[in-house]
Short mmCIF file of C-alpha atoms in Angstrom, two decimals:
data_model
loop_
_atom_site.label_atom_id
_atom_site.label_comp_id
_atom_site.label_asym_id
_atom_site.label_seq_id
_atom_site.Cartn_x
_atom_site.Cartn_y
_atom_site.Cartn_z
CA MET F 18 -192.34 -123.60 84.97
CA ALA F 19 -188.89 -124.26 83.76
CA GLU F 20 -189.81 -122.42 80.69
CA GLN F 21 -190.97 -119.26 82.48
CA LYS F 22 -187.77 -119.39 84.84
CA THR F 23 -185.77 -119.35 81.63
CA LYS F 24 -187.63 -116.52 80.04
CA ARG F 25 -187.43 -114.36 83.22
CA LYS F 26 -183.58 -115.08 83.24
CA ASN F 27 -183.51 -113.95 79.54
CA ILE F 28 -185.43 -110.81 80.50
CA VAL F 29 -182.86 -109.98 83.37
CA LYS F 30 -179.98 -110.93 81.02
CA ASP F 31 -181.30 -108.60 78.24
CA ILE F 32 -181.96 -105.69 80.49
CA SER F 33 -178.43 -106.17 82.21
CA PHE F 34 -176.98 -106.22 78.77
CA ARG F 35 -178.83 -103.05 77.74
CA VAL F 36 -177.78 -101.18 81.03
CA ALA F 37 -174.29 -102.25 80.44
CA LYS F 38 -174.14 -101.13 76.86
CA ALA F 39 -175.72 -97.74 77.84
CA THR F 40 -173.26 -97.33 80.56
CA VAL F 41 -170.25 -98.15 78.14
CA LYS F 42 -171.54 -95.67 75.54
CA ALA F 43 -172.18 -92.99 78.06
CA VAL F 44 -168.62 -93.38 79.56
CA LEU F 45 -167.10 -93.35 76.13
CA VAL F 46 -168.95 -90.12 75.13
CA TYR F 47 -167.89 -88.63 78.32
CA LEU F 48 -164.31 -89.65 78.10
CA LEU F 49 -164.35 -88.19 74.62
CA TYR F 50 -165.58 -84.94 76.28
CA PHE F 51 -163.05 -85.29 78.97
CA PHE F 52 -160.04 -85.58 76.70
CA LEU F 53 -161.06 -83.24 74.04
CA ALA F 54 -162.11 -80.30 76.45
CA PRO F 55 -158.58 -79.42 77.55
CA MET F 56 -157.57 -79.18 74.05
CA LEU F 57 -160.25 -76.47 73.58
CA ALA F 58 -159.11 -74.62 76.71
CA PRO F 59 -157.77 -71.60 74.78
CA LEU F 60 -161.17 -71.41 73.15
CA PHE F 61 -162.89 -71.53 76.44
CA GLU F 62 -160.82 -68.57 77.86
CA MET F 63 -161.93 -66.52 74.59
CA VAL F 64 -165.51 -67.47 74.83
CA PRO F 65 -166.35 -68.25 78.56
CA ASP F 66 -170.02 -69.15 77.92
CA LEU F 67 -168.98 -72.03 75.60
CA LEU F 68 -167.90 -74.34 78.43
CA GLY F 69 -171.17 -74.15 80.19
CA SER F 70 -173.14 -74.70 77.00
CA LEU F 71 -171.00 -77.77 75.94
CA GLU F 72 -171.37 -79.33 79.26
CA ALA F 73 -175.12 -78.93 79.19
CA PHE F 74 -174.98 -80.47 75.75
CA VAL F 75 -172.74 -83.43 76.62
CA ALA F 76 -175.03 -84.05 79.74
CA VAL F 77 -178.42 -84.17 77.67
CA TYR F 78 -176.69 -86.11 74.89
CA ILE F 79 -175.52 -88.74 77.52
CA VAL F 80 -178.83 -89.05 78.99
CA LEU F 81 -180.64 -89.52 75.65
CA ILE F 82 -178.11 -92.31 74.76
CA ILE F 83 -178.75 -94.08 78.01
CA LEU F 84 -182.47 -93.85 77.54
CA SER F 85 -182.23 -94.93 73.98
CA ASP F 86 -180.14 -98.11 74.86
CA ILE F 87 -182.37 -98.98 77.82
CA THR F 88 -185.49 -98.80 75.87
CA ALA F 89 -183.87 -100.78 72.91
CA LYS F 90 -185.98 -103.11 70.97
CA THR F 91 -189.11 -100.79 71.77
CA ILE F 92 -190.49 -97.81 69.65
CA LEU F 93 -189.30 -95.58 72.60
CA GLN F 94 -185.74 -96.16 71.45
CA HIS F 95 -186.65 -94.46 68.11
CA PHE F 96 -188.36 -91.83 69.75
CA PHE F 97 -185.13 -90.97 71.89
CA ASN F 98 -182.94 -91.54 68.87
CA THR F 99 -184.86 -88.93 66.84
CA ALA F 100 -185.04 -86.67 69.96
CA ARG F 101 -181.03 -86.86 70.08
CA ALA F 102 -180.95 -86.22 66.44
CA LEU F 103 -183.15 -83.26 66.51
CA PHE F 104 -181.31 -81.96 69.73
CA PHE F 105 -178.14 -82.12 68.04
CA MET F 106 -179.40 -80.25 65.15
CA GLY F 107 -181.14 -77.59 67.39
CA TYR F 108 -177.75 -77.19 69.33
CA LEU F 109 -175.97 -76.61 66.09
CA LEU F 110 -178.57 -74.24 64.79
CA LEU F 111 -178.73 -72.09 67.93
CA SER F 112 -175.11 -72.14 68.45
CA MET F 113 -174.15 -71.18 65.02
CA GLY F 114 -176.18 -67.74 65.02
CA ASN F 115 -175.13 -65.92 61.62
CA GLY F 116 -172.50 -68.70 61.18
CA VAL F 117 -169.47 -66.36 61.99
CA PHE F 118 -167.72 -66.96 65.24
CA SER F 119 -166.28 -63.75 66.77
CA THR F 120 -164.38 -62.99 69.81
CA SER F 121 -162.37 -60.15 71.06
CA TYR F 122 -159.12 -60.20 73.15
CA GLU F 123 -157.86 -56.93 74.33
CA ASN F 124 -157.86 -54.68 71.19
CA PHE F 125 -157.82 -57.59 68.78
CA SER F 126 -161.05 -59.20 67.40
CA LEU F 127 -160.98 -62.36 65.64
CA SER F 128 -163.77 -63.68 63.33
CA ILE F 129 -164.02 -67.18 61.50
CA ASN F 130 -166.69 -67.85 59.14
CA LEU F 131 -167.98 -71.33 59.91
CA THR F 132 -170.86 -71.23 57.66
CA MET F 133 -169.56 -73.93 55.40
CA PHE F 134 -168.50 -76.10 58.33
CA TYR F 135 -171.90 -75.63 59.85
CA THR F 136 -173.68 -76.42 56.75
CA ILE F 137 -171.94 -79.84 56.41
CA ALA F 138 -172.51 -80.45 60.18
CA VAL F 139 -176.37 -79.67 59.68
CA SER F 140 -176.54 -81.82 56.56
CA LEU F 141 -174.95 -84.83 58.29
CA SER F 142 -177.42 -84.33 61.38
CA LEU F 143 -180.17 -84.49 58.91
CA LEU F 144 -178.93 -87.60 57.34
CA GLY F 145 -178.88 -88.90 61.20
CA LEU F 146 -182.47 -87.66 61.76
CA ALA F 147 -183.64 -89.43 58.39
CA ARG F 148 -181.78 -92.71 59.58
CA CYS F 149 -183.68 -92.58 62.82
CA ILE F 150 -186.99 -91.89 61.22
CA LEU F 151 -186.40 -94.71 58.56
CA GLN F 152 -185.41 -96.99 61.52
CA ALA F 153 -188.65 -96.16 63.38
CA ILE F 154 -190.83 -96.96 60.10
CA ASN F 155 -188.81 -100.09 59.58
CA PHE F 156 -189.46 -101.12 63.38
CA MET F 157 -193.27 -100.54 63.03
CA HIS F 158 -193.28 -102.28 59.80
CA GLU F 159 -191.58 -105.38 61.31
CA ARG F 160 -193.90 -105.38 64.30
CA THR F 161 -196.96 -105.12 61.94
CA GLU F 162 -195.53 -108.06 59.83
CA ALA F 163 -194.91 -110.05 62.89
CA SER F 164 -198.45 -109.43 64.42
CA SER F 165 -199.97 -110.38 61.19
CA MET F 166 -198.07 -113.50 60.99
CA ASP F 167 -199.24 -114.44 64.51
CA PHE F 168 -202.88 -114.33 63.17
CA MET K 33 -175.94 -98.50 55.52
CA LEU K 34 -177.13 -94.97 56.00
CA GLY K 35 -175.68 -95.19 59.70
CA ILE K 36 -172.35 -96.24 58.16
CA ALA K 37 -172.06 -93.48 55.63
CA SER K 38 -173.25 -90.96 58.08
CA THR K 39 -170.52 -92.05 60.60
CA ILE K 40 -167.90 -92.13 57.89
CA PHE K 41 -168.73 -88.42 56.85
CA TRP K 42 -168.68 -87.43 60.68
CA ILE K 43 -165.26 -88.99 61.19
CA LEU K 44 -163.88 -87.27 57.97
CA LEU K 45 -165.53 -83.91 59.19
CA VAL K 46 -164.07 -84.37 62.73
CA ALA K 47 -160.74 -85.30 61.30
CA PHE K 48 -160.58 -82.34 58.94
CA LEU K 49 -161.42 -80.25 61.94
CA ALA K 50 -158.74 -81.84 64.18
CA LEU K 51 -156.21 -81.42 61.41
CA ALA K 52 -157.08 -77.76 60.76
CA ALA K 53 -156.75 -76.99 64.58
CA TYR K 54 -153.32 -78.77 64.64
CA SER K 55 -152.31 -76.87 61.56
CA VAL K 56 -153.17 -73.53 63.10
CA LYS K 57 -150.90 -74.56 66.07
CA ASP K 58 -148.10 -74.97 63.48
CA LEU K 59 -148.67 -71.64 61.76
CA SER K 60 -146.53 -68.63 62.96
CA VAL K 61 -146.90 -65.05 61.87
CA ASP K 62 -144.26 -62.55 63.13
CA PHE K 63 -143.90 -58.89 62.37
CA GLY K 64 -140.40 -57.34 61.72
CA GLU K 65 -138.99 -54.06 62.46
CA PRO K 66 -140.90 -51.28 60.51
CA GLN K 67 -138.62 -49.51 58.01
CA PHE K 68 -139.14 -45.69 57.23
CA SER K 69 -137.91 -44.12 54.16
CA ALA K 70 -138.67 -40.83 52.46
CA THR K 71 -139.58 -40.77 48.64
CA PRO K 72 -138.33 -37.83 46.61
CA ASP K 73 -142.13 -36.45 46.49
CA GLY K 74 -141.72 -35.96 50.09
CA GLU K 75 -143.94 -38.89 51.04
CA LEU K 76 -143.21 -41.39 54.01
CA ASN K 77 -142.83 -45.03 53.07
CA LEU K 78 -143.42 -47.39 56.04
CA GLY K 79 -142.61 -51.02 55.14
CA LEU K 80 -143.69 -53.45 57.38
CA PRO K 81 -142.14 -57.07 57.07
CA LEU K 82 -144.53 -60.03 57.75
CA TYR K 83 -143.01 -63.46 58.22
CA VAL K 84 -145.38 -66.25 57.74
CA ASP K 85 -144.28 -69.79 58.33
CA ASN K 86 -146.91 -72.20 57.26
CA ARG K 87 -145.90 -75.64 58.67
CA GLY K 88 -149.53 -76.76 58.86
CA TYR K 89 -151.20 -79.31 56.49
CA TYR K 90 -153.29 -76.69 54.52
CA SER K 91 -152.30 -73.94 52.21
CA LEU K 92 -153.43 -70.57 53.10
CA LYS K 93 -155.35 -68.81 50.41
CA GLU K 94 -156.37 -65.03 49.68
CA PHE K 95 -154.22 -63.81 52.34
CA HIS K 96 -155.06 -60.12 52.61
CA LEU K 97 -153.49 -57.32 54.91
CA SER K 98 -155.21 -53.93 55.24
CA THR K 99 -154.18 -50.84 57.26
CA VAL K 100 -155.87 -47.57 57.43
CA PHE K 101 -154.36 -44.56 59.12
CA SER K 102 -156.57 -41.77 60.31
CA ASP K 103 -156.20 -38.79 62.48
CA ALA K 104 -157.72 -38.10 65.91
CA GLU K 105 -160.73 -36.69 64.14
CA GLY K 106 -161.28 -39.96 62.28
CA ALA K 107 -160.18 -38.45 58.88
CA GLU K 108 -158.56 -41.13 56.75
CA ILE K 109 -154.90 -40.25 56.00
CA SER K 110 -153.61 -43.43 54.18
CA ARG K 111 -154.85 -46.65 53.11
CA ALA K 112 -152.67 -49.80 52.18
CA ASP K 113 -153.57 -53.14 51.06
CA THR K 114 -151.45 -56.26 50.42
CA PHE K 115 -152.89 -59.21 48.87
CA VAL K 116 -151.10 -62.74 48.58
CA PRO K 117 -152.98 -65.48 46.49
CA VAL K 118 -151.58 -68.65 48.16
CA ILE K 119 -149.16 -69.40 50.99
CA PRO K 120 -148.36 -73.06 50.21
CA HIS K 121 -148.17 -75.50 53.19
CA GLY K 122 -144.48 -76.16 54.39
CA GLU K 123 -143.29 -72.69 53.06
CA ASN K 124 -141.97 -69.77 54.84
CA ILE K 125 -142.58 -66.52 53.13
CA THR K 126 -141.80 -62.72 53.82
CA ILE K 127 -144.53 -60.20 52.75
CA MET K 128 -143.72 -56.83 52.72
CA HIS K 129 -146.49 -54.44 53.49
CA ASN K 130 -146.10 -51.02 52.36
CA VAL K 131 -147.78 -48.02 53.52
CA THR K 132 -147.33 -44.50 52.00
CA LEU K 133 -148.08 -41.72 54.39
CA ASN K 134 -148.23 -38.09 52.90
CA PRO K 135 -147.19 -35.79 55.49
CA VAL K 136 -148.70 -32.89 53.69
CA THR K 137 -152.22 -34.21 54.48
CA LEU K 138 -151.27 -34.04 58.12
CA LEU K 139 -149.27 -30.99 58.06
CA GLU K 140 -151.95 -29.17 56.17
CA LYS K 141 -154.09 -29.29 59.42
CA GLY K 142 -151.45 -27.04 60.84
CA ALA K 143 -150.34 -26.52 64.51
CA PRO K 144 -151.51 -29.87 66.02
CA TYR K 145 -149.16 -31.73 63.86
CA LEU K 146 -146.39 -29.30 63.21
CA PHE K 147 -145.60 -28.53 66.84
CA ASN K 148 -147.25 -31.37 68.92
CA ASP K 149 -146.42 -34.99 69.06
CA ASN K 150 -149.69 -36.79 68.23
CA ASP K 151 -151.11 -40.29 67.94
CA LEU K 152 -152.49 -41.52 64.63
CA ASN K 153 -155.20 -44.22 64.69
CA VAL K 154 -154.46 -47.26 62.76
CA SER K 155 -157.14 -49.89 61.92
CA PHE K 156 -155.48 -53.09 60.89
CA THR K 157 -157.15 -56.12 59.29
CA ALA K 158 -155.74 -59.38 58.23
CA GLY K 159 -157.70 -62.18 56.71
CA LEU K 160 -157.18 -65.64 54.91
CA ASN K 161 -159.05 -68.58 53.81
CA PHE K 162 -157.82 -71.40 55.80
CA ALA K 163 -157.98 -74.93 53.98
CA GLU K 164 -160.52 -73.33 51.62
CA LEU K 165 -163.27 -73.89 54.06
CA LEU K 166 -162.63 -71.46 56.97
CA PRO K 167 -162.33 -67.83 56.09
CA ALA K 168 -160.92 -66.07 59.21
CA GLU K 169 -160.11 -62.52 59.75
CA ILE K 170 -158.33 -60.66 62.41
CA SER K 171 -158.65 -57.00 63.28
CA ALA K 172 -157.08 -54.60 65.68
CA ASN K 173 -156.87 -50.92 66.48
CA PHE K 174 -153.87 -49.28 67.75
CA THR K 175 -152.05 -45.92 67.71
CA PHE K 176 -148.95 -44.89 65.76
CA PRO K 177 -147.01 -42.14 67.14
CA TRP K 178 -146.57 -39.07 65.15
CA GLY K 179 -143.63 -36.92 65.87
CA ALA K 180 -143.93 -33.13 65.21
CA PRO K 181 -141.13 -31.68 63.09
CA PHE K 182 -141.06 -28.44 65.17
CA TYR K 183 -141.86 -29.92 68.58
CA ASN K 184 -141.39 -27.47 71.54
CA PHE K 185 -140.93 -24.59 69.07
CA GLN K 186 -139.73 -21.78 71.11
CA VAL K 187 -138.58 -18.07 70.32
CA GLY K 188 -136.94 -15.94 72.80
CA ASP K 189 -137.19 -12.23 73.44
CA PRO K 190 -135.39 -10.15 70.80
CA SER K 191 -132.23 -8.45 71.86
CA PHE K 192 -131.28 -5.14 70.25
CA GLU K 193 -127.80 -4.14 69.66
CA THR K 194 -126.46 -1.08 67.98
CA VAL K 195 -123.47 -2.03 65.83
CA SER K 196 -122.95 1.13 64.00
CA PHE K 197 -124.59 4.65 63.52
CA THR K 198 -126.33 3.29 60.61
CA SER K 199 -127.78 -0.03 61.64
CA VAL K 200 -129.32 -1.98 64.90
CA THR K 201 -128.91 -5.64 65.04
CA VAL K 202 -131.82 -7.80 66.50
CA SER K 203 -131.11 -11.30 67.68
CA VAL K 204 -133.84 -13.70 68.32
CA PRO K 205 -132.99 -17.21 69.79
CA VAL K 206 -135.05 -20.00 68.11
CA SER K 207 -135.22 -23.57 69.40
CA PHE K 208 -137.20 -26.78 68.53
CA GLU K 209 -136.81 -30.39 68.26
CA ASN K 210 -137.58 -32.44 65.14
CA HIS K 211 -139.43 -35.65 66.42
CA ALA K 212 -140.53 -36.48 62.86
CA VAL K 213 -139.26 -39.55 61.05
CA PHE K 214 -137.83 -37.43 58.36
CA ASP K 215 -135.04 -34.81 57.99
CA LEU K 216 -136.19 -31.34 58.09
CA VAL K 217 -134.98 -29.32 55.19
CA GLY K 218 -136.56 -25.86 54.56
CA GLY K 219 -136.70 -22.35 55.84
CA ILE K 220 -138.09 -20.15 58.68
CA ARG K 221 -138.95 -16.47 57.90
CA MET K 222 -139.64 -14.09 60.54
CA GLU K 223 -141.21 -10.56 60.63
CA LEU K 224 -140.54 -8.26 63.54
CA TYR K 225 -143.42 -6.00 64.67
CA ASP K 226 -143.37 -3.20 67.27
CA SER K 227 -146.26 -2.33 69.70
CA THR K 228 -147.87 -0.18 67.06
CA GLU K 229 -147.96 -3.07 64.58
CA ALA K 230 -145.35 -1.53 62.35
CA MET K 231 -143.10 -4.05 60.74
CA LEU K 232 -139.39 -3.21 61.63
CA THR K 233 -137.66 -5.88 59.69
CA GLU K 234 -137.68 -9.23 58.51
CA SER K 235 -135.22 -12.16 58.17
CA GLN K 236 -135.11 -15.74 57.02
CA THR K 237 -132.85 -18.61 57.57
CA VAL K 238 -132.39 -22.14 55.91
CA ILE K 239 -132.76 -25.02 58.05
CA TYR K 240 -131.57 -28.43 58.12
CA VAL K 241 -132.44 -30.70 61.00
CA PRO K 242 -132.04 -34.35 60.84
CA GLN K 243 -134.64 -36.71 62.34
CA TYR K 244 -134.75 -36.98 66.20
CA SER K 245 -132.47 -34.10 66.59
CA ALA K 246 -132.73 -30.60 68.23
CA TYR K 247 -132.29 -27.11 66.55
CA ASP K 248 -130.96 -24.30 68.53
CA ASP K 249 -129.81 -21.07 66.77
CA THR K 250 -130.25 -17.36 66.77
CA MET K 251 -131.96 -15.45 63.92
CA GLU K 252 -130.17 -12.13 63.07
CA PHE K 253 -132.21 -9.07 62.00
CA THR K 254 -130.83 -5.85 60.70
CA ILE K 255 -132.74 -2.48 61.11
CA PRO K 256 -131.31 0.48 59.38
CA VAL K 257 -131.12 3.48 61.52
CA THR K 258 -133.33 6.17 59.77
CA PRO K 259 -135.38 9.06 61.21
CA SER K 260 -138.48 6.91 60.65
CA SER K 261 -137.13 3.84 62.37
CA VAL K 262 -135.74 5.67 65.33
CA SER K 263 -139.37 6.23 66.47
CA SER K 264 -140.28 2.65 65.68
CA LEU K 265 -137.22 1.42 67.63
CA ALA K 266 -138.64 3.35 70.70
CA ASN K 267 -141.92 1.33 70.50
CA ALA K 268 -139.78 -2.03 69.88
CA GLN K 269 -139.69 -3.09 73.58
CA SER K 270 -142.84 -4.96 73.00
CA GLY K 271 -144.44 -6.27 69.94
CA HIS K 272 -144.82 -9.60 68.13
CA LEU K 273 -142.99 -11.78 65.62
CA ASP K 274 -144.67 -13.44 62.97
CA VAL K 275 -143.07 -16.92 61.86
CA TYR K 276 -143.57 -18.45 58.67
CA PHE K 277 -142.31 -22.08 58.10
CA ASP K 278 -141.46 -23.64 54.51
CA ILE K 279 -140.54 -27.20 54.75
CA GLY K 280 -140.80 -27.66 50.81
CA VAL K 281 -143.90 -29.76 50.68
CA ILE K 282 -145.94 -27.45 53.04
CA GLN K 283 -145.98 -23.77 54.10
CA TYR K 284 -147.35 -22.61 57.33
CA GLY K 285 -147.75 -19.34 58.95
CA PRO K 286 -147.99 -16.78 60.38
CA LEU K 287 -147.44 -18.12 63.84
CA VAL K 288 -147.77 -15.07 65.89
CA ILE K 289 -145.41 -14.87 69.05
CA PRO K 290 -145.79 -11.69 71.21
CA TYR K 291 -142.63 -10.55 73.10
CA GLY K 292 -141.78 -7.88 75.68
#
């Protein structure tokens, strides 16, 4: 009875910790966006669609962080981590277009070739994706090992 | 381990971008007052000073500046390129972008550029490789005012005056403004025709009109009184003047101006 009580207490404690961790992470990501966004204000004036797209990206990213942390120590965590890495890569690939950022102001037009930057960012995202898949494989391996030990 | 490596790379990438953005803030580019000068060949030299103060963290490489002048129809008149391999960080340099405009190219097109002020189209492109990773280019289109050397060219009605029994003097007032960026040195030749298309006389004058100044003078013609010219003079109450312009690099004419 006492053991069951302790186990339930541990589960509540664990879930609370996950929720707290997810909240802290989400707040940190939002704060990063909150402080960085004003710095990019001149860019938003030149590219009005950027702000909306960035807001949507941050919202989806935070939701995936929360889901990943809440489902920690389960296979779902790795699904959400992989989804986050794929979402990040997809967002980068969709936003890069041909890799040249172009904008016009009055009769001036500015173009910056971001191909190199995007290549590095996508490579790093691939590294993140690889990490998520390896973690999922490791998780499944540990689980199989644990269940075989039980037998 | 993979996570740590990935995080370190992301931090490095974001730090690089932040520093690059901060460096752009500390980069100032200013244009000076354009300087005009004329070469002995009659070409116009437009010197555009460009002051670049690179107080950022990165050197600017392959800085290039290109200007293309074209007329209202889009035909290219002049093209100039300036290339600076490196603008080191922390340095303040002055780049002189020289554009050579050959007025002959324009004046050969005749009346629109000789007698009317016009706007030339200028296509401007400047580019650089920022921090060896971010090539950027800025381009703009604007107009450049072309001042006509014979702006508002006007010829008054000829006035005939008998100065002696042997000759008649004809005076024709001529006025215009030199709106060009160069001094006008050359000549004007006029032929006076009566209403029957017979040429009565001709005259020419040498002109020197400094840039942005007006010319107002009278051209004098002398018609000798002969039995044949007397009948012509009777028809000279109306007719036309054919004007020929010679400004060294270009000749234009006739510009037919009716009178009477």
